[in-house]
Structures are given as C-alpha cells and as structure tokens.
C-alpha cells in the first residue's frame, strides 16, 4: 500500500466546517456594490441638469400695422448661471426672413442677421461686455416682421410663435397683442387694457402659439404654412435621459457582480459542500471529493455497470446527485452541471 493511501482524512461535517473559510472579502465587496447601486438610484431620482442661464422675465409686445406687418418688441431679463462661461451674446429666433431691425437697447453692441436656405432665421445679439454668473442683464430689441398675415375662406388671421429656448427655462413670460378696436378674436388667456395677453412660465423647449383672427383686413396676405416643431426640444431633459441610461447600465453591471458575490455567501451559509452520497461528502471546499467518486464507481460496478459505458453511467449518476442536491442544498442544477463536467474529464483521461 502506498504512503499516500495511509494518510487519514477527516471528512466529518465538524471538520469541514472548521476548515471552511468565511468569504469575508466577498461580503465586503457585495456590501460596496449594493451601496454603489443605491447611490446610482439616488442619482437617478435627484439628478437635475443645471442650465447655463435662466430667463427671469420674457415679454413680447405685438402691434399690427395697417399693411399687415407686425411691430414686435422682445424684452428680456436674463441671468447667467454657468461660472465658467460668461454671457457674451444670445440669438433670437425670428418667424421668417422678411423683417427689419428697428431698435435695440444700449447694452447690445451689435446685431447680426442669420438666414439660411432651409428657412431658419435668427438675430445674434452681442453685448457690450461679458456678463458673469449672478449678474442680471436686461435688454430688448424691436423689429418689424412681414409676411405674417394669412387668409383662408375670407378669414384673416395670424399664427405667431415667439422665439423659444431649448436649453433655457423661463421663470415668467407675458405675450401681448394690441387690440386696435376692430373685430378680433384670439386664443389669449385674457384681455386687459387693450391687450390680448398670454402669460405663465415655460420649461426649456416649450413654446406658445399666438392665434389671432380678424373679420376683414385690407392688407396683402401670404400662403399659410402650419408651424413645424421639429426643432423644438428640451435639451435639459435629453441630458437627464442620457444620465439615466448611463446609471441604469452601471446598476445592471453591478448586479451581475453581485450575483457572483451573493452565490459565494449563500454557498457558505447553506453548506453546499455538505451534500452526502455513498457515505462521503460530494464536494469539499467547492471541489469534487475523490472518495465519493470511488465509492460511486464501486457502487456502479456492484450493480453490473459495463466498463465501456462509463460516460452514460456518469450521466445517470448525475441525475441522482441532482435529486439529492435539490433536497439538501437547493443548488441541484448547478451541481448537476459541475458533476457532468467532472465525469467527462475523468472518462477522457
């Protein structure tokens, strides 16, 4: 008998429990991963993108002329919020290229028009100096806007959307349309002191449609084209959605790591290594027990198993082991896969 065969192994449950090592590192890692997940969830709940600026007050005054054009005064109270980028200019969307700049405030150093072949129009307003975080700037510009009056079935009307801001929330807005005493109707919220008035507040990417109708006007009209809002978007909400997608991805990745850590901890507490068969534990410290294997092979031989059918016998044994594992430790499926792999390796050696 070889020397190795004289070595006595203590496979009692008490000895195995004594030698097993508590997976302290995995427990700590699992706790850290859970904390990180909670932080991600809190980030998703409370994250709110900060705009570069806020418009404290946005007012528009529209006064129709007899020729159908509109005198439009835009007035802003604007506060920059970004500490790294001062406010040097803003651009204001215009309804169409048929306009003339009439006047603007003294703190605007110059005005530049921009009209492209796709119909996008705006004016760039450059200020006399840089305005930094915490400063509040009041400025205004007045234009005469043409090609706005439409006619349909004898009804004369205007549809006008004052410039909106995709990245800047508006704390307070008020849009005024002068009532000259003629027969006029509108979708305004109320009328006061000779004005039709729309007011409230708007988030980034919101706009208001001003619809005003007249019974009859002696002025040139243009073909009606419905307002297309394809360029209207809430950039702040888009940033938030991107942030949520990123954090959800991180949560999923952390969850995958948690599964492995949790499996280790559960294996320790449930004693997956204490599944017995033929008088021996099937696994010791997570590895197949060779004494169990030998006892299993002897049992197969004593019941008439043929030497040439080792792999098939191993598969049958796996089914029995899985049944036992299901009853003892709840890990039958994984145990069956591990035992199948081990038997195939042993047969091929």
Coordinates of C-alpha atoms in Angstrom, one line a residue:
X1 CA 0.0 0.0 0.0
X2 CA 1.4 3.4 -0.9
X3 CA 2.3 6.0 1.6
X4 CA -0.5 8.3 0.3
X5 CA -3.1 5.6 1.0
X6 CA -2.1 5.5 4.7
X7 CA -3.0 9.2 5.1
X8 CA -6.2 9.5 7.1
X9 CA -8.7 12.2 6.0
X10 CA -11.2 13.6 8.3
X11 CA -14.3 14.3 6.2
X12 CA -16.7 14.7 9.1
X13 CA -19.1 17.6 8.9
X14 CA -17.5 19.1 12.0
X15 CA -14.0 19.1 10.4
X16 CA -15.2 20.5 7.2
X17 CA -17.0 23.4 8.9
X18 CA -13.8 24.1 10.9
X19 CA -11.6 24.3 7.8
X20 CA -14.0 26.3 5.7
X21 CA -13.1 30.0 5.4
X22 CA -15.8 32.6 5.7
X23 CA -15.8 34.7 2.4
X24 CA -15.2 38.0 4.2
X25 CA -13.8 39.7 1.1
X26 CA -16.9 38.7 -1.0
X27 CA -19.2 40.0 1.7
X28 CA -17.4 43.4 1.9
X29 CA -17.4 43.6 -1.9
X30 CA -21.2 42.7 -2.0
X31 CA -21.9 45.5 0.5
X32 CA -19.9 48.0 -1.5
X33 CA -21.7 47.0 -4.7
X34 CA -25.1 47.4 -3.0
X35 CA -24.1 50.9 -1.7
X36 CA -23.0 51.9 -5.2
X37 CA -26.3 50.7 -6.6
X38 CA -28.2 52.8 -4.0
X39 CA -26.1 55.8 -4.9
X40 CA -27.0 55.3 -8.6
X41 CA -30.7 55.1 -7.8
X42 CA -30.5 58.2 -5.7
X43 CA -28.6 59.9 -8.6
X44 CA -31.4 59.0 -11.0
X45 CA -34.1 60.3 -8.6
X46 CA -32.5 63.6 -7.7
X47 CA -30.3 64.5 -10.7
X48 CA -31.5 67.6 -12.4
X49 CA -29.4 69.2 -15.2
X50 CA -28.4 72.8 -14.5
X51 CA -29.0 75.2 -17.4
X52 CA -26.3 77.7 -18.3
X53 CA -28.8 80.6 -18.0
X54 CA -32.3 81.3 -16.7
X55 CA -34.7 83.9 -18.3
X56 CA -36.3 85.6 -15.3
X57 CA -38.7 87.6 -17.5
X58 CA -39.6 87.3 -21.2
X59 CA -42.1 89.8 -22.7
X60 CA -43.2 90.2 -26.2
X61 CA -45.4 93.1 -27.5
X62 CA -47.0 92.8 -30.9
X63 CA -48.6 95.7 -32.6
X64 CA -50.2 95.1 -36.1
X65 CA -49.8 97.8 -38.8
X66 CA -52.3 98.6 -41.5
X67 CA -50.1 97.0 -44.1
X68 CA -50.4 93.6 -42.3
X69 CA -46.8 93.7 -40.9
X70 CA -46.2 93.4 -37.2
X71 CA -44.1 95.6 -34.9
X72 CA -42.6 93.2 -32.3
X73 CA -40.7 94.2 -29.2
X74 CA -38.8 91.5 -27.4
X75 CA -37.8 92.3 -23.8
X76 CA -35.7 90.0 -21.6
X77 CA -34.4 89.8 -18.0
X78 CA -31.6 87.3 -18.3
X79 CA -29.3 85.7 -15.6
X80 CA -26.3 83.6 -16.4
X81 CA -25.7 80.6 -14.1
X82 CA -22.5 79.0 -15.6
X83 CA -19.4 80.1 -13.6
X84 CA -17.1 79.0 -16.4
X85 CA -18.8 80.6 -19.4
X86 CA -19.9 84.3 -19.2
X87 CA -22.8 85.5 -21.3
X88 CA -21.5 87.4 -24.3
X89 CA -24.3 87.1 -26.8
X90 CA -27.7 85.4 -27.4
X91 CA -29.6 84.5 -30.6
X92 CA -33.3 85.0 -31.0
X93 CA -35.4 83.0 -33.4
X94 CA -37.3 85.0 -36.0
X95 CA -40.5 83.9 -37.8
X96 CA -39.2 84.5 -41.4
X97 CA -36.5 86.4 -43.3
X98 CA -38.9 89.3 -44.1
X99 CA -38.0 91.6 -41.1
X100 CA -36.2 94.8 -40.3
X101 CA -34.4 95.6 -37.0
X102 CA -35.9 98.9 -35.8
X103 CA -34.2 99.4 -32.4
X104 CA -32.3 97.7 -29.6
X105 CA -31.1 98.6 -26.1
X106 CA -27.8 100.3 -25.4
X107 CA -26.1 97.3 -23.8
X108 CA -26.3 95.5 -27.2
X109 CA -23.2 96.5 -29.1
X110 CA -24.2 95.0 -32.5
X111 CA -26.9 92.8 -34.2
X112 CA -26.2 90.3 -36.9
X113 CA -28.8 88.6 -39.0
X114 CA -28.7 84.9 -39.9
X115 CA -30.9 83.4 -42.6
X116 CA -30.2 80.0 -44.2
X117 CA -31.6 78.3 -47.3
X118 CA -33.7 76.0 -45.1
X119 CA -35.7 78.9 -43.7
X120 CA -34.1 79.2 -40.3
X121 CA -33.8 82.8 -39.2
X122 CA -32.4 84.4 -36.1
X123 CA -30.6 87.5 -35.0
X124 CA -27.4 87.4 -32.9
X125 CA -27.3 90.0 -30.2
X126 CA -23.8 90.8 -29.0
X127 CA -23.5 92.6 -25.7
X128 CA -21.2 95.4 -24.7
X129 CA -19.3 93.3 -22.2
X130 CA -19.2 89.8 -20.6
X131 CA -21.9 89.1 -18.0
X132 CA -20.9 86.6 -15.4
X133 CA -22.7 84.2 -13.0
X134 CA -25.0 86.1 -10.6
X135 CA -25.3 89.2 -12.8
X136 CA -28.7 90.1 -14.3
X137 CA -29.0 91.6 -17.7
X138 CA -32.0 93.5 -19.1
X139 CA -32.1 94.0 -22.9
X140 CA -34.6 94.4 -25.7
X141 CA -34.9 94.6 -29.4
X142 CA -37.7 95.7 -31.7
X143 CA -38.3 94.5 -35.3
X144 CA -40.9 95.0 -38.0
X145 CA -42.0 91.5 -39.1
X146 CA -43.6 91.0 -42.6
X147 CA -45.2 88.1 -44.4
X148 CA -47.3 87.1 -41.4
X149 CA -50.9 87.8 -42.4
X150 CA -52.8 84.8 -43.8
X151 CA -56.3 84.5 -45.4
X152 CA -58.5 81.4 -45.6
X153 CA -62.1 81.3 -46.7
X154 CA -62.5 85.0 -46.1
X155 CA -61.0 84.9 -42.6
X156 CA -57.8 86.8 -41.9
X157 CA -55.5 85.5 -39.2
X158 CA -52.1 85.5 -37.7
X159 CA -50.3 82.5 -36.1
X160 CA -47.2 83.6 -34.4
X161 CA -44.8 81.6 -32.1
X162 CA -42.4 83.9 -30.3
X163 CA -38.8 82.6 -30.1
X164 CA -38.4 79.7 -27.7
X165 CA -35.3 78.4 -26.0
X166 CA -34.3 74.7 -26.0
X167 CA -31.8 74.9 -23.2
X168 CA -33.1 77.8 -21.0
X169 CA -36.1 77.7 -18.7
X170 CA -38.3 80.8 -18.5
X171 CA -39.5 81.8 -15.0
X172 CA -42.1 84.2 -16.2
X173 CA -43.4 85.2 -19.6
X174 CA -46.1 87.5 -20.9
X175 CA -47.0 87.9 -24.6
X176 CA -49.2 90.9 -25.5
X177 CA -51.1 91.5 -28.7
X178 CA -52.6 95.0 -29.2
X179 CA -56.3 95.2 -29.7
X180 CA -56.9 98.2 -32.1
X181 CA -60.7 98.0 -31.6
X182 CA -61.5 96.1 -34.8
X183 CA -63.4 92.8 -34.8
X184 CA -60.8 90.4 -33.4
X185 CA -60.7 87.1 -31.6
X186 CA -57.7 85.1 -30.2
X187 CA -56.7 82.2 -28.1
X188 CA -55.3 84.6 -25.4
X189 CA -55.8 83.7 -21.8
X190 CA -57.4 87.1 -21.1
X191 CA -57.6 90.7 -22.3
X192 CA -56.7 93.8 -20.3
X193 CA -56.2 97.5 -21.1
X194 CA -56.4 97.0 -24.8
X195 CA -54.1 93.9 -25.0
X196 CA -54.7 90.2 -25.5
X197 CA -52.4 88.5 -23.1
X198 CA -50.8 85.1 -22.8
X199 CA -48.7 84.5 -19.6
X200 CA -47.2 81.9 -17.3
X201 CA -43.8 80.1 -17.2
X202 CA -42.1 77.7 -19.6
X203 CA -39.6 74.9 -19.2
X204 CA -36.7 74.6 -21.7
X205 CA -38.1 73.6 -25.1
X206 CA -41.6 74.9 -24.5
X207 CA -43.4 77.5 -26.7
X208 CA -46.7 79.2 -27.1
X209 CA -48.8 79.7 -30.2
X210 CA -50.5 83.1 -30.6
X211 CA -53.5 82.8 -32.8
X212 CA -55.4 86.0 -33.7
X213 CA -58.2 86.3 -36.2
X214 CA -59.8 89.3 -37.9
X215 CA -63.1 89.5 -39.8
X216 CA -61.5 91.6 -42.6
X217 CA -58.3 93.4 -43.3
X218 CA -57.2 95.4 -46.3
X219 CA -53.6 94.1 -46.5
X220 CA -51.5 91.7 -48.5
X221 CA -51.5 88.1 -47.4
X222 CA -49.2 85.1 -47.7
X223 CA -49.8 81.4 -48.1
X224 CA -50.5 79.7 -44.8
X225 CA -47.9 77.1 -43.6
X226 CA -48.5 75.3 -40.4
X227 CA -45.9 75.6 -37.7
X228 CA -43.4 72.7 -37.7
X229 CA -42.0 72.0 -34.2
X230 CA -39.3 69.6 -35.4
X231 CA -36.6 71.8 -34.0
X232 CA -38.2 72.2 -30.6
X233 CA -36.6 70.0 -27.9
X234 CA -35.9 70.1 -24.2
X235 CA -32.1 69.8 -24.2
X236 CA -32.1 69.6 -20.4
X237 CA -34.5 66.6 -20.4
X238 CA -32.3 64.9 -23.1
X239 CA -29.3 65.3 -20.8
X240 CA -31.3 63.8 -18.0
X241 CA -32.4 60.8 -20.1
X242 CA -28.7 60.2 -21.1
X243 CA -27.7 60.3 -17.5
X244 CA -30.5 57.8 -16.5
X245 CA -29.4 55.4 -19.3
X246 CA -25.8 55.6 -18.1
X247 CA -26.7 54.9 -14.5
X248 CA -29.1 52.1 -15.3
X249 CA -26.3 50.4 -17.3
X250 CA -24.0 50.8 -14.3
X251 CA -26.7 49.3 -12.0
X252 CA -27.0 46.3 -14.3
X253 CA -23.3 45.7 -14.4
X254 CA -23.1 45.9 -10.6
X255 CA -26.0 43.5 -10.3
X256 CA -24.1 40.9 -12.3
X257 CA -21.1 41.2 -10.0
X258 CA -23.5 41.0 -7.0
X259 CA -24.8 37.6 -8.3
X260 CA -21.4 36.0 -8.1
X261 CA -20.7 37.5 -4.6
X262 CA -24.1 36.5 -3.4
X263 CA -23.7 33.0 -4.6
X264 CA -20.5 32.6 -2.7
X265 CA -22.1 33.9 0.5
X266 CA -25.1 31.7 0.2
X267 CA -23.0 28.7 -0.6
X268 CA -21.1 29.2 2.6
X269 CA -24.2 29.6 4.8
X270 CA -26.2 26.8 3.2
X271 CA -23.2 24.4 3.3
X272 CA -23.3 23.4 -0.3
X273 CA -20.2 21.2 0.4
X274 CA -22.1 19.1 2.9
X275 CA -24.1 17.1 0.3
X276 CA -23.5 13.4 1.0
X277 CA -23.7 10.3 -1.2
X278 CA -22.4 6.8 -0.5
X279 CA -21.2 7.9 2.9
X280 CA -19.0 10.7 1.7
X281 CA -19.5 14.4 1.0
X282 CA -19.7 15.0 -2.7
X283 CA -17.7 18.2 -2.5
X284 CA -15.1 19.5 -0.2
X285 CA -14.3 23.2 -0.2
X286 CA -16.0 23.6 -3.5
X287 CA -14.1 20.7 -5.2
X288 CA -15.3 17.2 -6.1
X289 CA -14.4 14.6 -3.4
X290 CA -12.4 11.8 -4.8
X291 CA -13.5 9.4 -2.1
X292 CA -17.1 10.0 -3.1
X293 CA -16.2 9.3 -6.7
X294 CA -14.5 6.0 -5.8
X295 CA -17.5 4.9 -3.7
X296 CA -19.8 5.9 -6.6
X297 CA -17.8 3.8 -9.1
X298 CA -17.7 0.8 -6.8
X299 CA -21.5 1.1 -6.4
X300 CA -21.9 1.2 -10.2
X301 CA -19.6 -1.9 -10.6
X302 CA -21.5 -3.9 -8.0
X303 CA -24.8 -3.2 -9.9
X304 CA -23.5 -4.6 -13.2
X305 CA -22.3 -1.4 -14.9
X306 CA -20.2 -2.2 -18.0
X307 CA -16.7 -0.7 -18.4
X308 CA -17.4 0.6 -21.8
X309 CA -20.4 2.7 -20.7
X310 CA -18.7 5.0 -18.2
X311 CA -19.9 8.3 -19.6
X312 CA -23.6 7.1 -19.8
X313 CA -23.3 5.8 -16.2
X314 CA -21.9 9.1 -15.1
X315 CA -24.9 10.9 -16.6
X316 CA -27.3 8.6 -14.7
X317 CA -25.4 9.2 -11.6
X318 CA -25.6 13.0 -12.2
X319 CA -29.4 12.7 -12.3
X320 CA -29.4 11.0 -8.9
X321 CA -27.0 13.6 -7.5
X322 CA -29.1 16.4 -8.7
X323 CA -32.2 15.0 -7.0
X324 CA -30.2 14.8 -3.8
X325 CA -28.8 18.3 -4.2
X326 CA -32.3 19.7 -4.7
X327 CA -33.4 18.2 -1.5
X328 CA -30.4 19.1 0.6
X329 CA -29.0 22.5 -0.7
X330 CA -31.2 23.9 -3.4
X331 CA -28.3 24.0 -5.9
X332 CA -29.2 20.9 -7.9
X333 CA -29.0 22.4 -11.4
X334 CA -25.5 23.9 -10.9
X335 CA -24.3 20.8 -9.1
X336 CA -25.5 18.6 -11.9
X337 CA -23.6 20.7 -14.4
X338 CA -20.5 20.6 -12.4
X339 CA -20.7 16.8 -11.9
X340 CA -21.3 16.2 -15.6
X341 CA -18.2 18.2 -16.4
X342 CA -16.1 16.4 -13.9
X343 CA -17.2 12.9 -15.1
X344 CA -16.5 13.7 -18.7
X345 CA -13.0 14.9 -17.8
X346 CA -12.3 11.8 -15.8
X347 CA -13.5 9.4 -18.5
X348 CA -11.3 11.1 -21.1
X349 CA -8.2 10.8 -19.0

